[in-house]
PDB file of C-alpha atoms and ligand atoms in Angstrom:
ATOM      1  CA  UNK A  13      -1.008  28.472  26.526  1.00  0.00           C
ATOM      2  CA  UNK A  14      -1.140  29.532  22.923  1.00  0.00           C
ATOM      3  CA  UNK A  15      -2.417  32.930  22.019  1.00  0.00           C
ATOM      4  CA  UNK A  16      -5.434  33.418  19.680  1.00  0.00           C
ATOM      5  CA  UNK A  17      -3.160  34.967  17.083  1.00  0.00           C
ATOM      6  CA  UNK A  18      -0.556  31.985  17.319  1.00  0.00           C
ATOM      7  CA  UNK A  19      -3.547  29.443  17.348  1.00  0.00           C
ATOM      8  CA  UNK A  20      -5.230  30.817  14.268  1.00  0.00           C
ATOM      9  CA  UNK A  21      -1.596  30.639  12.550  1.00  0.00           C
ATOM     10  CA  UNK A  22      -0.993  27.192  13.548  1.00  0.00           C
ATOM     11  CA  UNK A  23      -4.600  25.970  12.353  1.00  0.00           C
ATOM     12  CA  UNK A  24      -3.868  27.859   9.182  1.00  0.00           C
ATOM     13  CA  UNK A  25      -0.830  25.887   8.488  1.00  0.00           C
ATOM     14  CA  UNK A  26      -2.720  22.671   9.452  1.00  0.00           C
ATOM     15  CA  UNK A  27      -5.133  23.260   6.642  1.00  0.00           C
ATOM     16  CA  UNK A  28      -2.102  23.826   4.353  1.00  0.00           C
ATOM     17  CA  UNK A  29      -0.408  20.335   5.134  1.00  0.00           C
ATOM     18  CA  UNK A  30      -3.733  18.977   4.563  1.00  0.00           C
ATOM     19  CA  UNK A  31      -3.887  20.374   1.342  1.00  0.00           C
ATOM     20  CA  UNK A  32      -0.601  19.060   0.599  1.00  0.00           C
ATOM     21  CA  UNK A  33      -1.706  15.513   1.258  1.00  0.00           C
ATOM     22  CA  UNK A  34      -4.649  15.960  -1.010  1.00  0.00           C
ATOM     23  CA  UNK A  35      -2.185  17.711  -3.958  1.00  0.00           C
ATOM     24  CA  UNK A  36       0.200  14.674  -3.732  1.00  0.00           C
ATOM     25  CA  UNK A  37      -2.432  12.320  -3.646  1.00  0.00           C
ATOM     26  CA  UNK A  38      -4.069  13.731  -6.916  1.00  0.00           C
ATOM     27  CA  UNK A  39      -0.573  13.661  -8.267  1.00  0.00           C
ATOM     28  CA  UNK A  40      -0.277   9.813  -7.438  1.00  0.00           C
ATOM     29  CA  UNK A  41      -3.284   9.149  -9.015  1.00  0.00           C
ATOM     30  CA  UNK A  42      -1.785  11.088 -12.354  1.00  0.00           C
ATOM     31  CA  UNK A  43       1.107   9.112 -12.192  1.00  0.00           C
ATOM     32  CA  UNK A  44      -0.818   5.920 -11.852  1.00  0.00           C
ATOM     33  CA  UNK A  45      -2.788   6.537 -14.527  1.00  0.00           C
ATOM     34  CA  UNK A  46       0.103   7.360 -16.760  1.00  0.00           C
ATOM     35  CA  UNK A  47       1.738   3.979 -15.951  1.00  0.00           C
ATOM     36  CA  UNK A  48       4.404   5.067 -13.846  1.00  0.00           C
ATOM     37  CA  UNK A  49       4.192   2.933 -10.950  1.00  0.00           C
ATOM     38  CA  UNK A  50       7.492   4.355  -9.335  1.00  0.00           C
ATOM     39  CA  UNK A  51       6.326   7.940  -9.346  1.00  0.00           C
ATOM     40  CA  UNK A  52       2.821   7.042  -8.123  1.00  0.00           C
ATOM     41  CA  UNK A  53       4.429   5.255  -5.054  1.00  0.00           C
ATOM     42  CA  UNK A  54       6.648   8.327  -4.430  1.00  0.00           C
ATOM     43  CA  UNK A  55       3.488  10.577  -4.447  1.00  0.00           C
ATOM     44  CA  UNK A  56       1.458   8.072  -2.348  1.00  0.00           C
ATOM     45  CA  UNK A  57       4.341   8.267   0.191  1.00  0.00           C
ATOM     46  CA  UNK A  58       4.639  12.135  -0.087  1.00  0.00           C
ATOM     47  CA  UNK A  59       0.887  12.263   0.388  1.00  0.00           C
ATOM     48  CA  UNK A  60       1.217  10.044   3.855  1.00  0.00           C
ATOM     49  CA  UNK A  61       4.111  12.378   4.899  1.00  0.00           C
ATOM     50  CA  UNK A  62       1.971  15.307   4.470  1.00  0.00           C
ATOM     51  CA  UNK A  63      -0.595  13.815   6.544  1.00  0.00           C
ATOM     52  CA  UNK A  64       1.985  13.013   9.450  1.00  0.00           C
ATOM     53  CA  UNK A  65       3.179  16.889   9.203  1.00  0.00           C
ATOM     54  CA  UNK A  66      -0.592  17.643   9.622  1.00  0.00           C
ATOM     55  CA  UNK A  67      -0.875  15.310  12.725  1.00  0.00           C
ATOM     56  CA  UNK A  68       2.213  16.440  14.326  1.00  0.00           C
ATOM     57  CA  UNK A  69       0.916  20.012  14.161  1.00  0.00           C
ATOM     58  CA  UNK A  70      -2.924  19.174  15.322  1.00  0.00           C
ATOM     59  CA  UNK A  71      -1.684  17.330  18.177  1.00  0.00           C
ATOM     60  CA  UNK A  72       0.738  20.240  19.278  1.00  0.00           C
ATOM     61  CA  UNK A  73      -2.189  22.698  19.244  1.00  0.00           C
ATOM     62  CA  UNK A  74      -4.490  20.719  21.454  1.00  0.00           C
ATOM     63  CA  UNK A  75      -1.472  19.811  23.641  1.00  0.00           C
ATOM     64  CA  UNK A  76      -0.875  23.474  24.328  1.00  0.00           C
ATOM     65  CA  UNK A  77      -4.296  24.298  25.456  1.00  0.00           C
ATOM     66  CA  UNK A  78      -5.349  25.329  22.043  1.00  0.00           C
ATOM     67  CA  UNK A  79      -8.318  24.140  19.684  1.00  0.00           C
ATOM     68  CA  UNK A  80      -6.932  22.181  16.738  1.00  0.00           C
ATOM     69  CA  UNK A  81      -9.276  22.487  13.983  1.00  0.00           C
ATOM     70  CA  UNK A  82     -10.558  20.377  11.093  1.00  0.00           C
ATOM     71  CA  UNK A  83     -11.130  22.689   7.868  1.00  0.00           C
ATOM     72  CA  UNK A  84     -12.712  22.308   4.661  1.00  0.00           C
ATOM     73  CA  UNK A  85     -10.084  21.613   1.795  1.00  0.00           C
ATOM     74  CA  UNK A  86      -9.683  23.085  -1.515  1.00  0.00           C
ATOM     75  CA  UNK A  87     -10.107  21.023  -4.561  1.00  0.00           C
ATOM     76  CA  UNK A  88      -6.478  20.090  -5.811  1.00  0.00           C
ATOM     77  CA  UNK A  89      -5.443  20.362  -9.589  1.00  0.00           C
ATOM     78  CA  UNK A  90      -6.134  16.400 -11.006  1.00  0.00           C
ATOM     79  CA  UNK A  91      -4.574  16.805 -13.980  1.00  0.00           C
ATOM     80  CA  UNK A  92      -0.945  18.021 -15.332  1.00  0.00           C
ATOM     81  CA  UNK A  93       0.721  18.494 -19.050  1.00  0.00           C
ATOM     82  CA  UNK A  94       3.350  16.144 -17.864  1.00  0.00           C
ATOM     83  CA  UNK A  95       5.136  14.427 -15.271  1.00  0.00           C
ATOM     84  CA  UNK A  96       7.647  17.401 -15.570  1.00  0.00           C
ATOM     85  CA  UNK A  97       4.921  20.038 -15.062  1.00  0.00           C
ATOM     86  CA  UNK A  98       3.460  17.748 -12.178  1.00  0.00           C
ATOM     87  CA  UNK A  99       7.085  17.939 -10.309  1.00  0.00           C
ATOM     88  CA  UNK A 100       7.498  21.763 -11.185  1.00  0.00           C
ATOM     89  CA  UNK A 101       4.175  22.150  -9.349  1.00  0.00           C
ATOM     90  CA  UNK A 102       5.322  20.152  -6.341  1.00  0.00           C
ATOM     91  CA  UNK A 103       8.231  22.361  -6.167  1.00  0.00           C
ATOM     92  CA  UNK A 104       6.719  25.668  -6.368  1.00  0.00           C
ATOM     93  CA  UNK A 105       4.080  24.182  -3.614  1.00  0.00           C
ATOM     94  CA  UNK A 106       7.104  23.010  -1.277  1.00  0.00           C
ATOM     95  CA  UNK A 107       8.478  26.711  -1.637  1.00  0.00           C
ATOM     96  CA  UNK A 108       4.946  28.246  -0.699  1.00  0.00           C
ATOM     97  CA  UNK A 109       4.973  25.835   2.188  1.00  0.00           C
ATOM     98  CA  UNK A 110       8.594  26.836   3.438  1.00  0.00           C
ATOM     99  CA  UNK A 111       7.265  30.321   3.339  1.00  0.00           C
ATOM    100  CA  UNK A 112       4.346  29.595   5.175  1.00  0.00           C
ATOM    101  CA  UNK A 113       6.614  27.854   7.904  1.00  0.00           C
ATOM    102  CA  UNK A 114       8.793  31.011   7.927  1.00  0.00           C
ATOM    103  CA  UNK A 115       5.950  33.112   8.488  1.00  0.00           C
ATOM    104  CA  UNK A 116       4.816  31.055  11.486  1.00  0.00           C
ATOM    105  CA  UNK A 117       8.379  31.298  13.069  1.00  0.00           C
ATOM    106  CA  UNK A 118       8.150  35.092  12.754  1.00  0.00           C
ATOM    107  CA  UNK A 119       4.829  35.050  14.488  1.00  0.00           C
ATOM    108  CA  UNK A 120       6.244  32.812  17.195  1.00  0.00           C
ATOM    109  CA  UNK A 121       9.149  35.232  17.750  1.00  0.00           C
ATOM    110  CA  UNK A 122       6.680  38.299  17.795  1.00  0.00           C
ATOM    111  CA  UNK A 123       4.612  36.586  20.443  1.00  0.00           C
ATOM    112  CA  UNK A 124       7.809  35.440  22.217  1.00  0.00           C
ATOM    113  CA  UNK A 125       6.086  32.012  22.053  1.00  0.00           C
ATOM    114  CA  UNK A 126       9.593  30.194  22.674  1.00  0.00           C
ATOM    115  CA  UNK A 127       7.948  26.640  22.963  1.00  0.00           C
ATOM    116  CA  UNK A 128       6.276  27.166  19.251  1.00  0.00           C
ATOM    117  CA  UNK A 129       9.422  28.585  17.938  1.00  0.00           C
ATOM    118  CA  UNK A 130      11.109  25.365  19.366  1.00  0.00           C
ATOM    119  CA  UNK A 131       8.492  22.967  17.766  1.00  0.00           C
ATOM    120  CA  UNK A 132       8.600  24.655  14.470  1.00  0.00           C
ATOM    121  CA  UNK A 133      12.231  23.947  14.067  1.00  0.00           C
ATOM    122  CA  UNK A 134      11.485  20.448  13.036  1.00  0.00           C
ATOM    123  CA  UNK A 135       9.514  22.038  10.076  1.00  0.00           C
ATOM    124  CA  UNK A 136      12.048  24.490   9.085  1.00  0.00           C
ATOM    125  CA  UNK A 137      14.566  21.428   8.950  1.00  0.00           C
ATOM    126  CA  UNK A 138      12.114  19.230   6.992  1.00  0.00           C
ATOM    127  CA  UNK A 139      11.420  22.073   4.518  1.00  0.00           C
ATOM    128  CA  UNK A 140      15.010  22.144   3.521  1.00  0.00           C
ATOM    129  CA  UNK A 141      15.376  18.730   2.841  1.00  0.00           C
ATOM    130  CA  UNK A 142      11.884  18.637   0.845  1.00  0.00           C
ATOM    131  CA  UNK A 143      12.884  21.437  -1.568  1.00  0.00           C
ATOM    132  CA  UNK A 144      16.368  19.996  -1.740  1.00  0.00           C
ATOM    133  CA  UNK A 145      14.585  16.560  -2.978  1.00  0.00           C
ATOM    134  CA  UNK A 146      12.107  18.148  -5.281  1.00  0.00           C
ATOM    135  CA  UNK A 147      14.991  20.232  -7.090  1.00  0.00           C
ATOM    136  CA  UNK A 148      17.153  17.050  -7.498  1.00  0.00           C
ATOM    137  CA  UNK A 149      14.134  15.488  -8.979  1.00  0.00           C
ATOM    138  CA  UNK A 150      13.656  18.244 -11.282  1.00  0.00           C
ATOM    139  CA  UNK A 151      17.413  18.172 -12.373  1.00  0.00           C
ATOM    140  CA  UNK A 152      16.826  14.523 -13.504  1.00  0.00           C
ATOM    141  CA  UNK A 153      13.655  15.293 -15.295  1.00  0.00           C
ATOM    142  CA  UNK A 154      15.044  18.358 -17.212  1.00  0.00           C
ATOM    143  CA  UNK A 155      18.064  16.045 -18.200  1.00  0.00           C
ATOM    144  CA  UNK A 156      15.818  13.367 -19.417  1.00  0.00           C
ATOM    145  CA  UNK A 157      13.665  15.847 -21.696  1.00  0.00           C
ATOM    146  CA  UNK A 158      11.292  14.179 -23.802  1.00  0.00           C
ATOM    147  CA  UNK A 159      13.082  10.798 -24.009  1.00  0.00           C
ATOM    148  CA  UNK A 160      10.463   8.152 -23.231  1.00  0.00           C
ATOM    149  CA  UNK A 161      13.215   5.542 -22.310  1.00  0.00           C
ATOM    150  CA  UNK A 162      14.898   8.073 -19.883  1.00  0.00           C
ATOM    151  CA  UNK A 163      11.306   8.333 -18.260  1.00  0.00           C
ATOM    152  CA  UNK A 164      11.047   4.505 -17.929  1.00  0.00           C
ATOM    153  CA  UNK A 165      14.468   4.500 -16.090  1.00  0.00           C
ATOM    154  CA  UNK A 166      13.683   7.426 -13.933  1.00  0.00           C
ATOM    155  CA  UNK A 167      10.444   5.858 -12.826  1.00  0.00           C
ATOM    156  CA  UNK A 168      12.521   2.787 -11.573  1.00  0.00           C
ATOM    157  CA  UNK A 169      15.185   5.130  -9.975  1.00  0.00           C
ATOM    158  CA  UNK A 170      12.564   7.029  -7.911  1.00  0.00           C
ATOM    159  CA  UNK A 171      11.728   3.853  -6.278  1.00  0.00           C
ATOM    160  CA  UNK A 172      15.290   3.906  -4.325  1.00  0.00           C
ATOM    161  CA  UNK A 173      14.663   7.474  -3.637  1.00  0.00           C
ATOM    162  CA  UNK A 174      12.831   7.312  -0.062  1.00  0.00           C
ATOM    163  CA  UNK A 175      10.632  10.237   0.979  1.00  0.00           C
ATOM    164  CA  UNK A 176      12.615  12.443   3.369  1.00  0.00           C
ATOM    165  CA  UNK A 177      11.892  11.210   6.961  1.00  0.00           C
ATOM    166  CA  UNK A 178       8.400   9.588   6.114  1.00  0.00           C
ATOM    167  CA  UNK A 179       7.328   9.520   9.851  1.00  0.00           C
ATOM    168  CA  UNK A 180       7.524  12.630  11.653  1.00  0.00           C
ATOM    169  CA  UNK A 181       8.832  11.877  15.182  1.00  0.00           C
ATOM    170  CA  UNK A 182       6.389  12.474  18.088  1.00  0.00           C
ATOM    171  CA  UNK A 183       3.259  11.571  16.152  1.00  0.00           C
TER     172      UNK A 183
HETATM  173 FE1  FEO B   2       4.513  19.493   4.917  1.00  0.00          FE
HETATM  174 FE2  FEO B   2       5.759  19.045   2.142  1.00  0.00          FE
HETATM  175  O1  FEO B   2       5.424  20.188   3.602  1.00  0.00           O
END
């Protein structure tokens, strides 16, 4: 059985995962409107993946006798100054998500809730991959700079980059 405290913390994270999905959906729209088909597909996939993160945690809360809550969501940014700025925002957001997951792990240890601690390890590993992928993309974008041809090639390149583990196991 989840403690009230653990349940509230997990529900807060469920909201963050839902908002991540919205943020990336807005980024997909931005890239699509810029004519960057590869980047937009990457962001649509990233948005779907966040939905899987949400569902995995949502089902876990109910499975442990808790109450998985659907919350209101904040309006994400709809416009970005550039694709570079968009990916910088993405990277910062993933760093924020990692901190939030770490906080959950901390609470699970405080509560001696080892089942939740074990459950969260999947998210810990996922965040390492997501941050690494965002960093790789940013490195490439920084290499391109303002070169339009480079951006065109990058848009093709990113089609090969599958979003990290697009389906969360156990969903
Ligand atoms: Fe669900 Fe990208 O963190």
